[in-house]
Amino acid sequence: MAYAQVKYALEGSVAVITLNDPATLNAASTALVSELAEAVKQAEGEARAVVLTGEGRGFSSGAKLGGDRPPVGDDGKIDIGMALTDVYNPFMTQLRNLPMPLVTAVNGAAAGVGCSIALMGDMILAGESAYFLQAFRRIGLVPDGGATYQLPRMIGRARAMEMMLLGEKLPAAKALEWGLINRVLPDAELVPAALKLATELAEGPTKTLAAIRKLAWQSLDQDWEEQLAAERWAQRDMGRNSDFTEGVTAFLQKRPAKFTGS
């Protein structure tokens, strides 16, 4: 389907989805995020991995400010959180529940909710010029898009507090040092590297990779016994897939496995 603020391309088994409003540094307006949700849904039907990146000089400058009047709640007062309920939170949950690997390729600014989206990648790659910014405090708002959930778990409470309370740019090199992202690459190599990595994932046992990412997300909220049980039942399901048979056969025959995602 055609999109106004998103680019969608299928590269083999990888869906490359690009935020495409470079005049605003890909501000994550409700319209753009709604299109992103549709593009991700399209990818779910025809791809085995997703690359998410931004057009131009930035990944995303965050929510689009100005323009439309803020929504009003039932009490007659401004309720900025309505957009979270209606658009942003469902999209973030869609990314969390994506049944395939997600690689984010962060170019330039990843600010506000754009930062939250970038950090949803299973593998987070950043260009050397990239930076991550929790800009909310600059305009008197709290971090959203799951940032207050993700950041303390990814980099610890102290560093998460530093990002959220100070609202300072975190350069890609420092983000890598902190363990917030996986790799830093020269800007010109970012998207090709992300596509290569996503292709490698797409050629893997994608049902198993989906189960791994589901288990990893569950582990953030479950206790030890619950997680052991979740692993047990996931292992049962994966052992019934043809990719398991192929993987064992290929190992015994000393050849590369040819996974089909089934």
CSV table of C-alpha atoms in Angstrom, one decimal:
chain,number,residue,atom,x,y,z
A,1,MET,CA,0.0,0.0,0.0
A,2,ALA,CA,1.0,3.6,-0.4
A,3,TYR,CA,2.2,5.7,2.5
A,4,ALA,CA,2.6,9.5,2.8
A,5,GLN,CA,5.2,9.7,5.6
A,6,VAL,CA,6.7,6.3,5.6
A,7,LYS,CA,8.8,4.4,3.0
A,8,TYR,CA,8.3,0.6,2.8
A,9,ALA,CA,10.5,-1.7,0.8
A,10,LEU,CA,10.8,-5.5,0.8
A,11,GLU,CA,14.5,-6.6,0.4
A,12,GLY,CA,14.3,-10.3,0.1
A,13,SER,CA,12.7,-11.4,3.3
A,14,VAL,CA,13.5,-8.2,5.1
A,15,ALA,CA,11.0,-5.3,5.3
A,16,VAL,CA,12.8,-1.9,5.4
A,17,ILE,CA,10.6,0.7,7.0
A,18,THR,CA,11.8,4.3,6.9
A,19,LEU,CA,10.3,7.3,8.7
A,20,ASN,CA,10.0,9.8,5.8
A,21,ASP,CA,9.3,13.3,6.9
A,22,PRO,CA,12.9,14.7,6.7
A,23,ALA,CA,11.8,18.4,6.8
A,24,THR,CA,10.8,17.8,10.5
A,25,LEU,CA,13.7,15.3,11.2
A,26,ASN,CA,10.9,12.7,11.0
A,27,ALA,CA,8.9,14.1,13.9
A,28,ALA,CA,6.8,11.2,15.2
A,29,SER,CA,3.3,12.8,14.7
A,30,THR,CA,0.3,10.7,15.3
A,31,ALA,CA,-0.2,10.5,11.6
A,32,LEU,CA,3.3,9.2,11.0
A,33,VAL,CA,3.1,6.7,13.8
A,34,SER,CA,-0.2,5.5,12.5
A,35,GLU,CA,1.4,4.9,9.2
A,36,LEU,CA,4.3,3.1,10.9
A,37,ALA,CA,1.8,0.8,12.6
A,38,GLU,CA,0.3,-0.1,9.2
A,39,ALA,CA,3.7,-0.6,7.6
A,40,VAL,CA,4.7,-3.0,10.5
A,41,LYS,CA,1.4,-4.8,10.0
A,42,GLN,CA,2.3,-5.2,6.3
A,43,ALA,CA,5.7,-6.5,7.3
A,44,GLU,CA,4.1,-9.1,9.6
A,45,GLY,CA,2.3,-10.6,6.6
A,46,GLU,CA,5.3,-10.8,4.1
A,47,ALA,CA,8.7,-10.5,5.9
A,48,ARG,CA,10.8,-12.5,8.3
A,49,ALA,CA,12.7,-9.5,9.8
A,50,VAL,CA,12.3,-5.7,9.9
A,51,VAL,CA,14.7,-2.8,9.7
A,52,LEU,CA,13.5,0.5,11.0
A,53,THR,CA,15.4,3.7,10.2
A,54,GLY,CA,14.9,7.4,9.4
A,55,GLU,CA,15.2,9.4,6.2
A,56,GLY,CA,17.7,12.2,6.0
A,57,ARG,CA,19.7,13.7,8.9
A,58,GLY,CA,17.8,12.1,11.8
A,59,PHE,CA,16.0,9.0,13.0
A,60,SER,CA,13.2,11.0,14.7
A,61,SER,CA,13.1,14.3,16.5
A,62,GLY,CA,10.2,13.1,18.7
A,63,ALA,CA,6.6,14.0,18.9
A,64,LYS,CA,5.5,16.9,16.6
A,65,LEU,CA,4.9,20.1,18.6
A,66,GLY,CA,2.6,22.9,17.8
A,67,GLY,CA,-0.1,22.9,15.1
A,68,ASP,CA,-3.1,21.0,16.3
A,69,ARG,CA,-4.8,22.0,19.5
A,70,PRO,CA,-4.1,19.7,22.4
A,71,PRO,CA,-6.9,17.2,23.1
A,72,VAL,CA,-9.3,17.8,25.9
A,73,GLY,CA,-10.3,15.2,28.4
A,74,ASP,CA,-13.7,14.4,30.0
A,75,ASP,CA,-13.0,17.0,32.7
A,76,GLY,CA,-12.7,19.8,30.1
A,77,LYS,CA,-8.9,20.2,30.6
A,78,ILE,CA,-6.0,19.5,28.3
A,79,ASP,CA,-5.1,15.8,28.2
A,80,ILE,CA,-1.9,15.2,26.3
A,81,GLY,CA,-1.9,11.6,27.4
A,82,MET,CA,-4.9,10.8,25.1
A,83,ALA,CA,-2.5,10.5,22.1
A,84,LEU,CA,-0.6,7.9,24.1
A,85,THR,CA,-3.7,5.8,24.6
A,86,ASP,CA,-4.9,6.1,21.1
A,87,VAL,CA,-1.8,5.9,19.0
A,88,TYR,CA,1.7,5.7,20.6
A,89,ASN,CA,1.1,3.0,23.3
A,90,PRO,CA,-0.6,0.6,20.9
A,91,PHE,CA,2.3,1.0,18.4
A,92,MET,CA,4.9,0.4,21.1
A,93,THR,CA,3.1,-2.8,22.1
A,94,GLN,CA,2.9,-3.8,18.5
A,95,LEU,CA,6.7,-3.6,18.3
A,96,ARG,CA,7.1,-5.5,21.5
A,97,ASN,CA,4.9,-8.3,20.2
A,98,LEU,CA,6.3,-8.4,16.7
A,99,PRO,CA,6.7,-12.1,15.7
A,100,MET,CA,10.1,-11.5,14.0
A,101,PRO,CA,13.4,-9.8,14.7
A,102,LEU,CA,13.5,-6.0,14.7
A,103,VAL,CA,16.7,-4.1,13.8
A,104,THR,CA,16.7,-0.3,14.3
A,105,ALA,CA,19.3,1.7,12.4
A,106,VAL,CA,19.6,5.0,14.2
A,107,ASN,CA,20.9,7.9,12.1
A,108,GLY,CA,21.3,11.4,13.7
A,109,ALA,CA,18.8,12.4,16.4
A,110,ALA,CA,16.6,9.9,18.2
A,111,ALA,CA,14.8,12.2,20.6
A,112,GLY,CA,11.7,12.0,22.8
A,113,VAL,CA,9.4,9.3,21.7
A,114,GLY,CA,11.7,8.8,18.7
A,115,CYS,CA,14.3,7.6,21.2
A,116,SER,CA,11.7,5.2,22.7
A,117,ILE,CA,11.0,3.8,19.2
A,118,ALA,CA,14.7,3.4,18.4
A,119,LEU,CA,15.3,1.5,21.6
A,120,MET,CA,12.7,-1.1,20.7
A,121,GLY,CA,15.1,-2.8,18.4
A,122,ASP,CA,16.3,-6.3,19.2
A,123,MET,CA,19.5,-5.2,17.7
A,124,ILE,CA,20.2,-1.4,17.9
A,125,LEU,CA,22.7,0.0,15.4
A,126,ALA,CA,23.7,3.6,15.4
A,127,GLY,CA,25.7,5.8,13.1
A,128,GLU,CA,28.7,7.7,14.5
A,129,SER,CA,26.7,10.9,14.3
A,130,ALA,CA,23.7,9.5,16.1
A,131,TYR,CA,22.6,10.5,19.6
A,132,PHE,CA,19.8,9.6,22.0
A,133,LEU,CA,17.9,12.3,23.9
A,134,GLN,CA,15.2,12.1,26.5
A,135,ALA,CA,14.0,15.7,25.8
A,136,PHE,CA,10.7,15.6,27.7
A,137,ARG,CA,11.8,17.6,30.7
A,138,ARG,CA,12.8,20.4,28.4
A,139,ILE,CA,9.1,21.0,27.7
A,140,GLY,CA,7.7,20.0,31.1
A,141,LEU,CA,6.6,16.5,30.3
A,142,VAL,CA,7.5,13.0,31.4
A,143,PRO,CA,9.2,10.4,29.2
A,144,ASP,CA,6.8,8.2,27.4
A,145,GLY,CA,6.7,5.5,24.7
A,146,GLY,CA,7.8,3.1,27.4
A,147,ALA,CA,11.0,5.0,28.2
A,148,THR,CA,10.5,4.9,32.0
A,149,TYR,CA,10.1,1.1,31.7
A,150,GLN,CA,12.9,0.4,29.2
A,151,LEU,CA,15.8,2.7,30.3
A,152,PRO,CA,16.2,1.5,34.0
A,153,ARG,CA,16.2,-2.1,32.7
A,154,MET,CA,18.6,-1.4,29.9
A,155,ILE,CA,21.2,0.8,31.6
A,156,GLY,CA,20.3,0.8,35.3
A,157,ARG,CA,18.4,3.4,37.4
A,158,ALA,CA,21.3,5.8,37.8
A,159,ARG,CA,22.1,6.2,34.2
A,160,ALA,CA,18.4,6.2,33.3
A,161,MET,CA,17.8,9.0,35.8
A,162,GLU,CA,20.7,11.0,34.2
A,163,MET,CA,19.1,10.7,30.8
A,164,MET,CA,15.6,11.6,31.9
A,165,LEU,CA,16.3,14.2,34.6
A,166,LEU,CA,19.0,16.2,32.7
A,167,GLY,CA,17.7,15.8,29.2
A,168,GLU,CA,21.2,15.8,27.7
A,169,LYS,CA,22.3,14.3,24.4
A,170,LEU,CA,23.9,10.8,24.7
A,171,PRO,CA,26.2,10.3,21.8
A,172,ALA,CA,26.3,7.0,20.0
A,173,ALA,CA,29.8,6.1,21.4
A,174,LYS,CA,28.7,6.7,25.0
A,175,ALA,CA,25.4,4.8,24.4
A,176,LEU,CA,27.5,1.8,23.3
A,177,GLU,CA,29.7,2.2,26.3
A,178,TRP,CA,26.6,2.2,28.6
A,179,GLY,CA,25.2,-0.9,26.9
A,180,LEU,CA,22.2,0.9,25.5
A,181,ILE,CA,22.9,-0.1,21.9
A,182,ASN,CA,24.7,-2.9,20.1
A,183,ARG,CA,27.0,-1.4,17.5
A,184,VAL,CA,28.2,2.0,16.2
A,185,LEU,CA,29.1,2.3,12.5
A,186,PRO,CA,30.2,5.0,10.1
A,187,ASP,CA,27.1,6.8,9.0
A,188,ALA,CA,27.4,5.7,5.3
A,189,GLU,CA,27.6,2.0,6.4
A,190,LEU,CA,24.7,2.1,8.9
A,191,VAL,CA,21.7,1.0,6.7
A,192,PRO,CA,23.7,-1.5,4.6
A,193,ALA,CA,25.0,-3.1,7.9
A,194,ALA,CA,21.5,-3.1,9.4
A,195,LEU,CA,20.1,-4.8,6.2
A,196,LYS,CA,22.9,-7.4,6.3
A,197,LEU,CA,22.2,-8.2,9.9
A,198,ALA,CA,18.4,-8.4,9.4
A,199,THR,CA,19.0,-10.6,6.4
A,200,GLU,CA,21.0,-13.0,8.5
A,201,LEU,CA,18.3,-13.1,11.1
A,202,ALA,CA,15.6,-13.6,8.4
A,203,GLU,CA,17.5,-16.6,7.1
A,204,GLY,CA,17.4,-18.1,10.6
A,205,PRO,CA,14.7,-20.2,12.4
A,206,THR,CA,12.4,-17.2,12.6
A,207,LYS,CA,9.8,-18.9,14.8
A,208,THR,CA,12.5,-19.7,17.3
A,209,LEU,CA,13.8,-16.1,17.1
A,210,ALA,CA,10.3,-14.8,17.7
A,211,ALA,CA,10.1,-17.1,20.7
A,212,ILE,CA,13.4,-15.9,22.0
A,213,ARG,CA,12.4,-12.2,21.8
A,214,LYS,CA,9.1,-13.0,23.5
A,215,LEU,CA,10.9,-14.8,26.4
A,216,ALA,CA,13.3,-11.9,26.7
A,217,TRP,CA,10.5,-9.4,27.1
A,218,GLN,CA,8.6,-11.7,29.5
A,219,SER,CA,11.8,-12.0,31.7
A,220,LEU,CA,11.6,-8.3,32.5
A,221,ASP,CA,8.4,-8.9,34.5
A,222,GLN,CA,8.4,-12.5,35.6
A,223,ASP,CA,10.0,-14.2,38.5
A,224,TRP,CA,12.5,-17.2,38.3
A,225,GLU,CA,9.9,-20.0,38.4
A,226,GLU,CA,7.6,-18.3,35.9
A,227,GLN,CA,10.5,-17.8,33.5
A,228,LEU,CA,11.6,-21.4,33.8
A,229,ALA,CA,8.1,-22.5,33.0
A,230,ALA,CA,7.9,-20.2,30.0
A,231,GLU,CA,11.1,-21.6,28.7
A,232,ARG,CA,9.8,-25.1,29.2
A,233,TRP,CA,6.7,-24.6,27.1
A,234,ALA,CA,8.5,-22.6,24.4
A,235,GLN,CA,11.0,-25.4,24.1
A,236,ARG,CA,8.2,-27.9,23.5
A,237,ASP,CA,6.7,-25.7,20.8
A,238,MET,CA,10.1,-25.1,19.1
A,239,GLY,CA,10.9,-28.8,19.1
A,240,ARG,CA,7.8,-29.5,17.0
A,241,ASN,CA,8.9,-27.1,14.2
A,242,SER,CA,10.6,-28.4,11.0
A,243,ASP,CA,13.4,-25.9,11.6
A,244,PHE,CA,14.5,-27.9,14.6
A,245,THR,CA,14.6,-31.1,12.5
A,246,GLU,CA,16.6,-29.2,9.8
A,247,GLY,CA,19.0,-27.7,12.4
A,248,VAL,CA,19.8,-31.1,13.9
A,249,THR,CA,20.1,-32.8,10.5
A,250,ALA,CA,22.4,-30.0,9.2
A,251,PHE,CA,24.6,-30.3,12.4
A,252,LEU,CA,25.0,-34.0,12.0
A,253,GLN,CA,25.7,-33.7,8.3
A,254,LYS,CA,28.2,-30.9,9.0
A,255,ARG,CA,26.5,-28.4,6.6
A,256,PRO,CA,24.8,-25.0,7.0
A,257,ALA,CA,21.2,-25.3,8.0
A,258,LYS,CA,18.5,-24.1,5.5
A,259,PHE,CA,15.8,-22.7,7.8
A,260,THR,CA,12.4,-21.9,6.4
A,261,GLY,CA,10.7,-20.3,9.4
A,262,SER,CA,8.4,-23.2,9.9
